[in-house]
Coordinates of C-alpha atoms in Angstrom, one line a residue:
Chain A
M784 CA 72.2 140.6 117.0
Y785 CA 73.9 141.6 113.5
V786 CA 76.4 139.0 114.0
Q787 CA 73.7 136.2 114.2
H788 CA 71.8 137.3 111.5
E789 CA 74.9 137.8 109.3
L790 CA 76.0 134.2 110.0
S791 CA 72.6 133.0 109.3
W792 CA 72.5 134.6 106.0
M793 CA 76.0 133.0 105.4
T794 CA 74.7 129.3 106.6
R795 CA 72.1 129.7 103.5
T796 CA 74.3 131.2 100.9
G797 CA 77.9 130.2 101.6
H798 CA 79.4 133.8 101.6
P799 CA 78.3 136.9 103.4
P800 CA 76.2 139.7 102.0
E801 CA 78.3 142.1 100.1
D802 CA 77.2 145.1 102.3
M803 CA 78.2 143.8 105.3
E804 CA 79.5 145.8 108.1
Q805 CA 82.5 145.2 110.5
T806 CA 80.9 143.5 113.6
A807 CA 82.0 141.9 116.7
L808 CA 83.8 139.3 114.4
T809 CA 87.3 140.6 113.7
E810 CA 88.1 140.4 109.8
T811 CA 90.0 137.3 110.1
E812 CA 87.2 135.6 112.0
Q813 CA 84.6 136.9 109.6
Q814 CA 86.4 135.2 106.5
L815 CA 86.9 132.1 108.4
A816 CA 83.2 132.0 109.2
T817 CA 82.4 132.3 105.5
L818 CA 84.8 129.4 104.8
L819 CA 83.1 127.1 107.6
A820 CA 79.9 127.9 106.4
R821 CA 80.8 126.2 103.1
I822 CA 81.5 123.2 105.2
V823 CA 78.9 122.9 107.9
P824 CA 75.6 124.7 108.5
L825 CA 76.3 127.1 111.0
P826 CA 73.5 127.7 113.9
A827 CA 71.8 131.3 114.5
D828 CA 73.8 131.7 117.6
F829 CA 77.2 131.0 115.9
D830 CA 79.9 133.3 117.2
A831 CA 83.5 133.4 117.2
Q832 CA 83.8 131.4 120.3
S833 CA 81.4 128.4 119.2
D834 CA 83.2 125.0 119.6
L835 CA 83.8 123.5 116.2
I836 CA 83.8 119.8 117.3
D837 CA 81.3 119.8 120.4
G838 CA 79.2 122.8 119.2
L839 CA 79.1 122.1 115.2
A840 CA 79.5 118.4 115.5
M841 CA 82.5 118.8 113.0
E842 CA 84.1 115.4 112.0
S843 CA 87.9 115.2 111.8
M844 CA 87.7 115.2 107.9
Q845 CA 85.6 118.3 107.9
V846 CA 88.2 120.0 110.0
M847 CA 90.9 119.1 107.8
E848 CA 88.8 120.4 104.9
F849 CA 88.3 123.6 106.8
V850 CA 91.8 123.9 107.8
M851 CA 92.8 123.5 103.9
E852 CA 90.2 126.1 102.9
A853 CA 91.6 128.6 105.2
E854 CA 95.2 127.6 104.3
D855 CA 94.3 128.6 100.7
H856 CA 92.4 131.6 101.4
F857 CA 95.0 133.1 103.5
D858 CA 97.9 131.6 101.6
V859 CA 99.2 130.2 104.7
A860 CA 100.7 127.0 105.9
I861 CA 99.2 125.7 109.3
A862 CA 100.9 122.9 111.1
Q863 CA 98.7 120.4 112.5
D864 CA 100.4 120.7 116.0
K865 CA 99.2 124.5 115.8
L866 CA 95.8 123.2 115.8
A867 CA 95.7 120.7 118.8
D868 CA 94.1 123.4 121.4
V869 CA 92.0 125.2 118.7
R870 CA 88.5 124.9 119.5
N871 CA 86.9 127.8 117.8
I872 CA 87.6 130.5 114.7
A873 CA 88.9 132.9 117.2
Q874 CA 91.6 130.8 118.3
L875 CA 92.2 129.9 114.7
A876 CA 92.3 133.4 113.8
V877 CA 95.0 134.2 116.1
I878 CA 97.2 131.6 114.7
I879 CA 96.7 132.8 111.4
E880 CA 97.3 136.3 112.3
Q881 CA 100.7 135.3 113.8
L882 CA 102.0 133.3 110.6
Chain B
M1321 CA 86.5 111.5 135.4
S1322 CA 87.8 108.0 135.2
L1323 CA 89.8 106.9 132.4
L1324 CA 87.3 104.5 131.3
S1325 CA 84.6 107.3 131.2
K1326 CA 85.5 108.0 127.6
F1327 CA 83.9 104.7 126.5
A1328 CA 80.5 105.6 127.2
A1329 CA 80.4 107.3 123.8
V1330 CA 81.8 104.4 122.3
A1331 CA 79.2 102.3 123.9
Q1332 CA 76.5 104.6 122.6
T1333 CA 77.8 104.4 118.9
R1334 CA 78.0 100.6 119.4
A1335 CA 74.6 100.5 120.7
A1336 CA 73.1 102.4 117.7
L1337 CA 74.5 99.9 115.4
G1338 CA 71.9 97.6 117.1
D1339 CA 72.4 94.2 115.1
H1340 CA 74.1 95.6 112.3
D1341 CA 77.8 95.6 113.6
P1342 CA 80.1 95.6 110.5
T1343 CA 83.3 95.3 112.7
G1344 CA 81.7 91.7 114.1
V1345 CA 81.5 89.8 111.1
V1346 CA 82.9 86.4 111.7
M1347 CA 84.4 84.3 108.6
E1348 CA 83.4 80.9 110.3
R1349 CA 85.3 78.9 107.7
M1350 CA 87.3 79.9 104.7
L1351 CA 85.8 77.9 101.7
S1352 CA 88.2 79.5 99.2
A1353 CA 90.0 82.4 98.3
T1354 CA 86.8 84.0 97.2
R1355 CA 84.1 82.6 99.6
A1356 CA 83.7 82.0 103.5
L1357 CA 81.2 80.8 105.5
I1358 CA 79.3 83.4 107.3
N1359 CA 76.3 83.2 109.5
G1360 CA 76.4 79.3 108.3
R1361 CA 75.8 80.6 105.0
P1362 CA 78.3 80.4 102.1
T1363 CA 78.9 83.9 101.0
L1364 CA 81.2 85.6 98.1
L1365 CA 83.4 87.7 99.5
A1366 CA 83.8 91.2 97.7
G1367 CA 85.5 93.1 100.7
T1368 CA 88.9 91.7 101.0
N1369 CA 92.2 92.6 100.0
N1370 CA 93.2 89.2 98.4
Y1371 CA 94.1 90.8 94.9
L1372 CA 95.8 87.8 93.4
G1373 CA 94.5 85.2 95.4
M1374 CA 97.6 84.1 97.2
T1375 CA 95.8 83.4 100.5
M1376 CA 95.1 79.7 99.2
E1377 CA 97.7 79.2 96.9
P1378 CA 99.2 75.5 97.6
A1379 CA 102.9 76.6 97.0
A1380 CA 102.8 79.4 99.6
I1381 CA 100.9 76.9 102.0
K1382 CA 103.4 74.4 101.5
A1383 CA 106.2 76.8 102.0
G1384 CA 104.8 78.0 105.4
Q1385 CA 104.2 74.8 106.6
E1386 CA 107.8 73.5 105.9
A1387 CA 109.3 76.7 107.6
L1388 CA 106.7 76.1 110.8
A1389 CA 108.2 72.6 111.0
E1390 CA 111.9 73.6 110.3
A1391 CA 112.1 77.0 112.3
G1392 CA 109.2 76.9 114.6
T1393 CA 106.4 79.0 115.3
G1394 CA 108.0 82.5 116.0
T1395 CA 111.1 84.4 116.3
T1396 CA 110.6 85.8 119.8
G1397 CA 112.6 88.8 119.3
S1398 CA 112.9 92.0 117.3
R1399 CA 115.0 92.2 114.0
N1400 CA 118.1 93.9 115.7
A1401 CA 118.2 91.3 118.5
N1402 CA 117.7 87.5 117.8
G1403 CA 114.5 88.1 115.5
T1404 CA 116.9 87.8 112.1
H1405 CA 116.7 84.6 110.3
R1406 CA 118.5 83.9 107.1
A1407 CA 114.9 84.1 105.4
H1408 CA 114.2 87.4 106.6
K1409 CA 117.4 88.8 104.9
L1410 CA 116.7 86.7 101.6
L1411 CA 113.1 88.2 101.4
E1412 CA 114.7 91.6 101.7
E1413 CA 117.3 90.9 98.8
E1414 CA 114.3 89.4 96.7
L1415 CA 112.2 92.7 97.2
A1416 CA 115.1 94.9 96.5
A1417 CA 115.7 92.9 93.3
F1418 CA 112.2 93.2 92.3
Y1419 CA 112.3 96.9 92.4
G1420 CA 115.9 97.2 91.1
Y1421 CA 116.9 99.0 94.2
P1422 CA 120.0 98.5 96.7
H1423 CA 118.0 98.2 99.7
A1424 CA 114.9 96.8 101.3
M1425 CA 113.6 96.4 104.9
V1426 CA 111.2 94.3 106.1
F1427 CA 108.6 94.9 109.0
T1428 CA 105.9 93.1 110.9
T1429 CA 103.0 94.8 109.6
G1430 CA 102.3 97.2 106.8
Y1431 CA 101.2 99.7 109.5
G1432 CA 104.2 99.3 111.2
A1433 CA 106.2 99.8 108.1
N1434 CA 104.8 103.2 107.9
L1435 CA 105.5 104.1 111.3
A1436 CA 108.9 102.8 111.2
V1437 CA 109.8 104.6 108.0
M1438 CA 108.6 108.0 108.9
S1439 CA 109.7 107.8 112.6
A1440 CA 113.3 107.2 111.3
L1441 CA 112.9 109.8 108.4
L1442 CA 111.5 112.7 110.2
D1443 CA 112.5 114.9 113.1
A1444 CA 111.8 118.2 114.5
G1445 CA 112.2 121.2 112.0
D1446 CA 111.3 118.7 109.1
A1447 CA 107.7 118.6 107.7
V1448 CA 105.5 115.9 106.1
L1449 CA 102.9 116.6 103.4
L1450 CA 100.1 114.0 103.3
D1451 CA 97.3 113.5 100.7
A1452 CA 94.2 114.3 102.7
H1453 CA 92.9 110.9 101.9
A1454 CA 95.8 108.9 103.0
H1455 CA 95.7 105.8 105.2
A1456 CA 95.3 106.2 109.1
S1457 CA 98.8 104.5 109.3
L1458 CA 100.4 107.6 107.7
F1459 CA 98.8 110.1 109.7
D1460 CA 99.6 108.1 112.8
G1461 CA 103.2 107.8 111.5
A1462 CA 103.3 111.6 111.3
K1463 CA 102.3 112.0 114.9
M1464 CA 104.9 109.7 116.3
T1465 CA 107.4 112.4 114.7
R1466 CA 108.4 115.9 115.8
A1467 CA 107.9 117.0 112.3
D1468 CA 105.3 119.5 110.9
T1469 CA 102.3 118.0 109.8
Y1470 CA 100.4 119.4 106.8
T1471 CA 97.7 117.9 104.2
F1472 CA 96.8 118.7 100.5
R1473 CA 93.7 118.0 98.7
H1474 CA 93.4 114.6 97.3
N1475 CA 95.2 114.2 94.2
D1476 CA 95.5 117.7 93.6
V1477 CA 99.1 118.3 92.1
D1478 CA 98.2 122.2 92.4
S1479 CA 97.4 122.1 95.9
L1480 CA 100.6 120.1 96.7
D1481 CA 102.6 122.6 94.8
K1482 CA 100.9 125.7 96.8
R1483 CA 101.7 124.1 100.0
L1484 CA 105.3 123.2 99.0
R1485 CA 105.7 126.9 97.9
R1486 CA 104.3 128.2 101.4
L1487 CA 106.9 125.8 103.1
G1488 CA 109.5 127.8 101.6
E1489 CA 113.3 126.7 102.8
Q1490 CA 111.5 123.8 104.6
A1491 CA 110.2 122.3 101.8
A1492 CA 113.9 121.1 101.0
S1493 CA 113.4 118.9 104.7
T1494 CA 109.8 117.7 103.6
L1495 CA 108.3 114.3 102.9
V1496 CA 105.5 113.9 100.5
I1497 CA 103.4 111.0 101.1
V1498 CA 100.6 109.6 98.8
E1499 CA 99.1 106.3 98.1
G1500 CA 99.4 104.8 94.9
L1501 CA 95.8 103.1 94.9
Y1502 CA 93.4 104.7 97.3
S1503 CA 91.9 101.5 99.3
V1504 CA 88.3 103.0 99.5
T1505 CA 87.6 105.0 96.5
G1506 CA 90.0 102.7 94.3
D1507 CA 91.4 105.9 92.2
L1508 CA 95.1 106.1 91.2
A1509 CA 97.6 108.7 92.2
P1510 CA 98.5 111.0 89.2
L1511 CA 102.3 110.1 90.5
A1512 CA 104.1 111.6 87.5
D1513 CA 103.1 115.0 88.2
I1514 CA 103.0 114.3 92.0
D1515 CA 106.7 113.3 91.8
A1516 CA 107.9 116.2 89.6
V1517 CA 106.2 119.2 91.5
T1518 CA 107.9 117.3 94.8
H1519 CA 111.3 116.9 93.4
A1520 CA 111.0 120.6 91.8
H1521 CA 110.5 121.9 95.4
G1522 CA 113.5 119.8 96.5
A1523 CA 111.2 117.7 98.8
M1524 CA 111.2 113.7 98.7
L1525 CA 108.3 111.5 97.9
L1526 CA 107.3 108.3 99.7
V1527 CA 104.5 106.3 97.9
D1528 CA 102.4 103.6 99.9
E1529 CA 101.5 101.0 97.4
A1530 CA 99.7 98.6 99.7
H1531 CA 96.9 98.4 97.3
S1532 CA 98.6 98.6 94.1
L1533 CA 101.5 96.0 94.5
G1534 CA 101.1 93.2 92.2
V1535 CA 98.2 94.7 90.9
I1536 CA 99.4 97.7 88.7
G1537 CA 102.4 98.0 86.4
E1538 CA 103.3 95.8 83.9
G1539 CA 105.7 94.0 86.1
G1540 CA 103.6 94.3 89.1
R1541 CA 105.5 97.1 91.1
G1542 CA 102.5 99.4 91.4
V1543 CA 101.8 102.8 90.5
V1544 CA 105.5 103.9 90.6
E1545 CA 106.2 101.5 87.8
S1546 CA 103.0 102.5 85.6
A1547 CA 103.7 106.3 86.2
G1548 CA 107.4 105.6 85.2
I1549 CA 108.8 107.1 88.4
L1550 CA 110.8 104.2 89.6
D1551 CA 114.2 105.9 88.9
T1552 CA 112.9 109.2 90.9
V1553 CA 110.8 108.2 93.6
D1554 CA 112.5 108.4 96.9
F1555 CA 110.9 105.5 99.2
V1556 CA 108.2 103.1 98.1
V1557 CA 106.2 101.2 101.3
G1558 CA 104.2 98.4 100.7
T1559 CA 102.3 95.5 102.7
F1560 CA 102.3 91.5 102.4
S1561 CA 98.8 91.3 103.7
K1562 CA 96.8 92.3 100.6
S1563 CA 98.1 91.1 97.1
L1564 CA 100.7 88.7 98.9
G1565 CA 98.4 87.0 101.0
T1566 CA 100.5 87.0 104.3
V1567 CA 101.2 89.5 106.8
G1568 CA 103.9 92.0 107.1
G1569 CA 105.2 95.3 105.4
F1570 CA 108.4 96.5 103.6
C1571 CA 110.0 99.6 102.5
V1572 CA 112.5 99.9 99.5
S1573 CA 114.4 102.9 98.2
R1574 CA 117.2 104.1 95.9
H1575 CA 118.9 105.6 98.7
A1576 CA 121.5 103.8 100.5
E1577 CA 120.5 105.4 103.8
L1578 CA 117.7 103.1 104.0
G1579 CA 120.1 100.6 105.1
L1580 CA 120.8 102.9 108.5
F1581 CA 117.1 103.1 109.1
R1582 CA 117.4 99.8 111.1
Y1583 CA 119.5 101.7 113.8
A1584 CA 117.0 104.7 114.0
S1585 CA 113.5 103.4 113.9
R1586 CA 111.8 102.6 117.3
P1587 CA 109.0 100.7 115.7
Y1588 CA 111.2 98.4 113.9
I1589 CA 113.6 98.1 116.7
F1590 CA 111.0 97.1 119.5
T1591 CA 108.8 95.0 117.4
A1592 CA 109.1 91.0 117.3
S1593 CA 110.0 90.2 113.6
P1594 CA 107.6 88.1 111.3
S1595 CA 107.3 84.6 111.9
P1596 CA 109.3 82.0 109.7
A1597 CA 106.1 80.7 108.3
T1598 CA 105.0 84.1 107.3
I1599 CA 108.5 84.7 105.6
A1600 CA 108.5 81.7 103.7
S1601 CA 104.9 82.0 102.4
T1602 CA 105.8 85.7 101.5
R1603 CA 108.9 84.7 99.6
V1604 CA 106.8 82.1 97.4
A1605 CA 103.9 84.5 96.8
L1606 CA 106.7 87.5 95.6
A1607 CA 108.2 84.9 93.3
M1608 CA 104.4 84.3 92.0
L1609 CA 103.7 87.8 91.8
R1610 CA 106.9 88.5 89.9
D1611 CA 106.6 85.5 87.4
Q1612 CA 102.9 85.0 86.9
P1613 CA 101.7 88.0 85.0
E1614 CA 98.8 86.0 83.9
R1615 CA 97.3 86.7 87.1
R1616 CA 97.4 90.6 86.6
V1617 CA 96.1 90.3 83.3
H1618 CA 93.1 88.0 84.3
L1619 CA 92.5 90.7 87.4
Q1620 CA 92.6 93.7 84.8
R1621 CA 89.9 92.0 82.7
L1622 CA 87.8 91.4 85.8
C1623 CA 88.2 95.1 86.9
A1624 CA 87.1 96.2 83.6
R1625 CA 84.0 94.1 83.9
L1626 CA 83.4 95.2 87.4
R1627 CA 83.9 98.9 86.3
A1628 CA 81.2 98.3 83.4
G1629 CA 78.7 96.5 85.6
M1630 CA 79.0 99.6 88.3
A1631 CA 78.6 102.1 85.3
Q1632 CA 75.4 100.1 84.2
L1633 CA 73.9 100.4 87.8
G1634 CA 74.4 104.4 87.4
L1635 CA 77.3 104.3 90.0
P1636 CA 80.6 106.6 89.9
V1637 CA 83.5 104.8 88.4
N1638 CA 87.0 105.5 88.2
E1639 CA 88.8 106.6 85.2
V1640 CA 91.3 103.7 85.5
P1641 CA 89.7 100.2 86.3
T1642 CA 90.9 98.7 89.4
P1643 CA 90.1 96.1 91.8
V1644 CA 88.4 98.4 94.3
A1645 CA 85.1 100.0 93.7
C1646 CA 82.8 102.3 95.8
V1647 CA 79.0 102.8 96.1
P1648 CA 78.2 106.1 97.7
L1649 CA 75.2 106.1 99.8
P1650 CA 73.3 109.2 101.1
N1651 CA 73.9 108.5 105.0
R1652 CA 74.9 105.8 107.4
E1653 CA 71.6 104.4 108.1
K1654 CA 71.1 103.6 104.6
A1655 CA 74.6 102.3 104.1
L1656 CA 74.2 99.9 107.1
D1657 CA 70.8 98.6 105.7
T1658 CA 72.3 98.3 102.5
W1659 CA 75.4 96.3 103.9
Q1660 CA 73.2 94.3 106.3
R1661 CA 70.9 93.2 103.0
L1662 CA 73.8 92.4 100.9
L1663 CA 75.3 90.1 103.6
D1664 CA 72.0 88.3 104.0
N1665 CA 71.9 87.8 100.2
G1666 CA 75.4 85.9 100.5
L1667 CA 77.5 88.8 99.6
Y1668 CA 80.1 90.3 101.7
V1669 CA 81.3 93.8 101.1
N1670 CA 82.8 96.5 103.4
V1671 CA 80.7 99.5 104.8
M1672 CA 82.7 102.9 105.6
L1673 CA 81.1 105.5 107.7
P1674 CA 82.0 108.8 108.6
P1675 CA 84.2 110.2 110.3
A1676 CA 86.6 107.6 108.7
T1677 CA 85.7 108.1 105.1
P1678 CA 86.8 110.3 102.1
G1679 CA 84.6 113.3 101.8
N1680 CA 82.8 112.3 105.2
E1681 CA 80.4 110.2 103.3
A1682 CA 78.6 106.8 104.0
M1683 CA 79.8 104.3 101.3
L1684 CA 80.3 100.7 100.6
R1685 CA 83.5 99.4 99.4
V1686 CA 83.6 96.6 96.9
S1687 CA 86.9 94.6 95.9
I1688 CA 87.8 91.6 93.6
G1689 CA 91.0 89.6 93.0
A1690 CA 92.5 87.5 90.4
A1691 CA 90.9 84.3 92.0
Y1692 CA 87.6 85.6 91.0
T1693 CA 85.7 84.3 88.1
E1694 CA 83.8 86.4 85.6
A1695 CA 80.6 85.0 86.8
D1696 CA 81.8 86.1 90.2
V1697 CA 82.0 89.6 89.1
D1698 CA 78.5 89.3 87.4
E1699 CA 77.1 87.9 90.6
I1700 CA 78.7 90.8 92.8
V1701 CA 77.0 93.6 90.4
L1702 CA 73.7 91.7 90.1
K1703 CA 73.4 91.5 93.9
L1704 CA 74.3 95.1 94.2
G1705 CA 71.6 96.3 91.6
E1706 CA 68.8 94.1 93.5
V1707 CA 69.3 96.0 96.9
L1708 CA 70.4 99.4 95.2
D1709 CA 67.1 99.4 93.1

C-alpha cells in the first residue's frame, strides 16, 4: 500500500519523499504525519486513524511536543481542551482545518 | 468496567520496578539537614529541596515549638472562616514587605497556591500560556479553570512571542506562566525577555519561584530579582517547603486586586489554613533568609563547585550554577539501576522517569543546599563518578 510505504520512508528520514503524490491521506494529514515522524517512529501500518496513545505509545510530553510542532507548522493556536477527544491525526487535522 | 480496573496498569508499572521503588524510600531518622538514616545506613541527601538548610535551624524549631504550645496543633478551619490567626496576617505583611509589594496571600501548600491563584484569575474566554516544562501544579491549575490552555517551548522566548501573536485580541486576557528555576534541570528562565515579550502583547506574567526563593537574587527574592523585573512582573508564587524548610505557599503582587482573590478562590476558601507552628517557623526562616545573605553566598560557592565537578565527569551543566543538576541516562532501567547503586553506596538522589520528565528522558536529579560543606559536594561528585564510569 502506497501510504504505508510512504510513511515507512518518513519514519526513517523524518520527512516525506519529494516526489510524494496525493494518497489516502489528506494534505493536512500528510503534513501532520511528517511532523509526527520526527517525534516517534511510525509503524509500517500507520494511517490517519492510528491511535497516538494506544497505538504509538506516545507519552504526554511527546503529545505536547507534537502539538507545538503542529502549531508552528500551521501557524495556529490549538487549545488543550480541543485535544481532549483527539486520538489520531485525522481528528487533529479536522481541528486545524476549522481554526 | 470497575472503577478499580484502571489500577491494573498501575500495578503492572509498580511490579516492573521490582525492589527498586524510588517512591518508597523511607527516611528512618533525620540525622541533620544533610543526612538521614535510610535502610539503617547514614546517607548523604542530595535529593531534597532544603536549599538554605532551614529544616534544622534551632531558631525556627523553637518558634514552632512555642507556637504549638501557645496556639495549639492546628486552626481547624479555612482562612475565610476561623483559620486566620494574627500570625497568618503578620506573615503576609512580612512577605509583602520582603518583595516591596502591597499584597501577599499565604496558602497551605505551594501546590495549593498555584491552584488558588490560577482559579481566581482565569475564567472562560481567558487564556493561559505555560512553559512546556512547568510544574504539574501549574498544569493542574490550568485544568481547574475554564481558560484556554496553551504551551510554548521551554525557555524559548520566540516560541512565546509567536503564540501570543497567534492569540490576537485574546492575548490581552492571557496569563503567561513560567518558573524562575526549573526543578529538575536546574536551568533559569530568561525572565527579562519573557517579561518584555509578555507585556508587549498586553498579557500578564506569573513566575513560580518555588526553587529560586532565597537561592537566586542579591536579596534572595529569586530570579525576578536577578532579572530586574520586580517592578513589572504581575504575580510571584512561591513555597515555604524548600528554602524556608516548612510547608505552605504564597503569592505576592504589585496589583491591589490580589487582596480580592480571598473572595474568589475556591482552593483558598475551602482548605484548612497552615498550622500555627508552621507559620511561626516560616516567619523565623523568612527573616533569616532576608537577614543572612551569607547562607546564599556559601550556597553559590557550593553550586559552582558542584557544577565544576559535574563538568569534570563529562555531564551537561547549566550556564549559571544553581543548587540543582541533572544526570541524563539512556533509559529508565539504567536510571533505576544507577539510582539504587548510589543509594546502596550512601548517596540519595532523585530519579526522574518518563513521562514526568522534560524531553521524556530518564535522569537523576542532584540537589544541594547551604547546610552542605565543600567536602559534602566533593563526596556527591565522587560517588556519582563511581557509578557512572
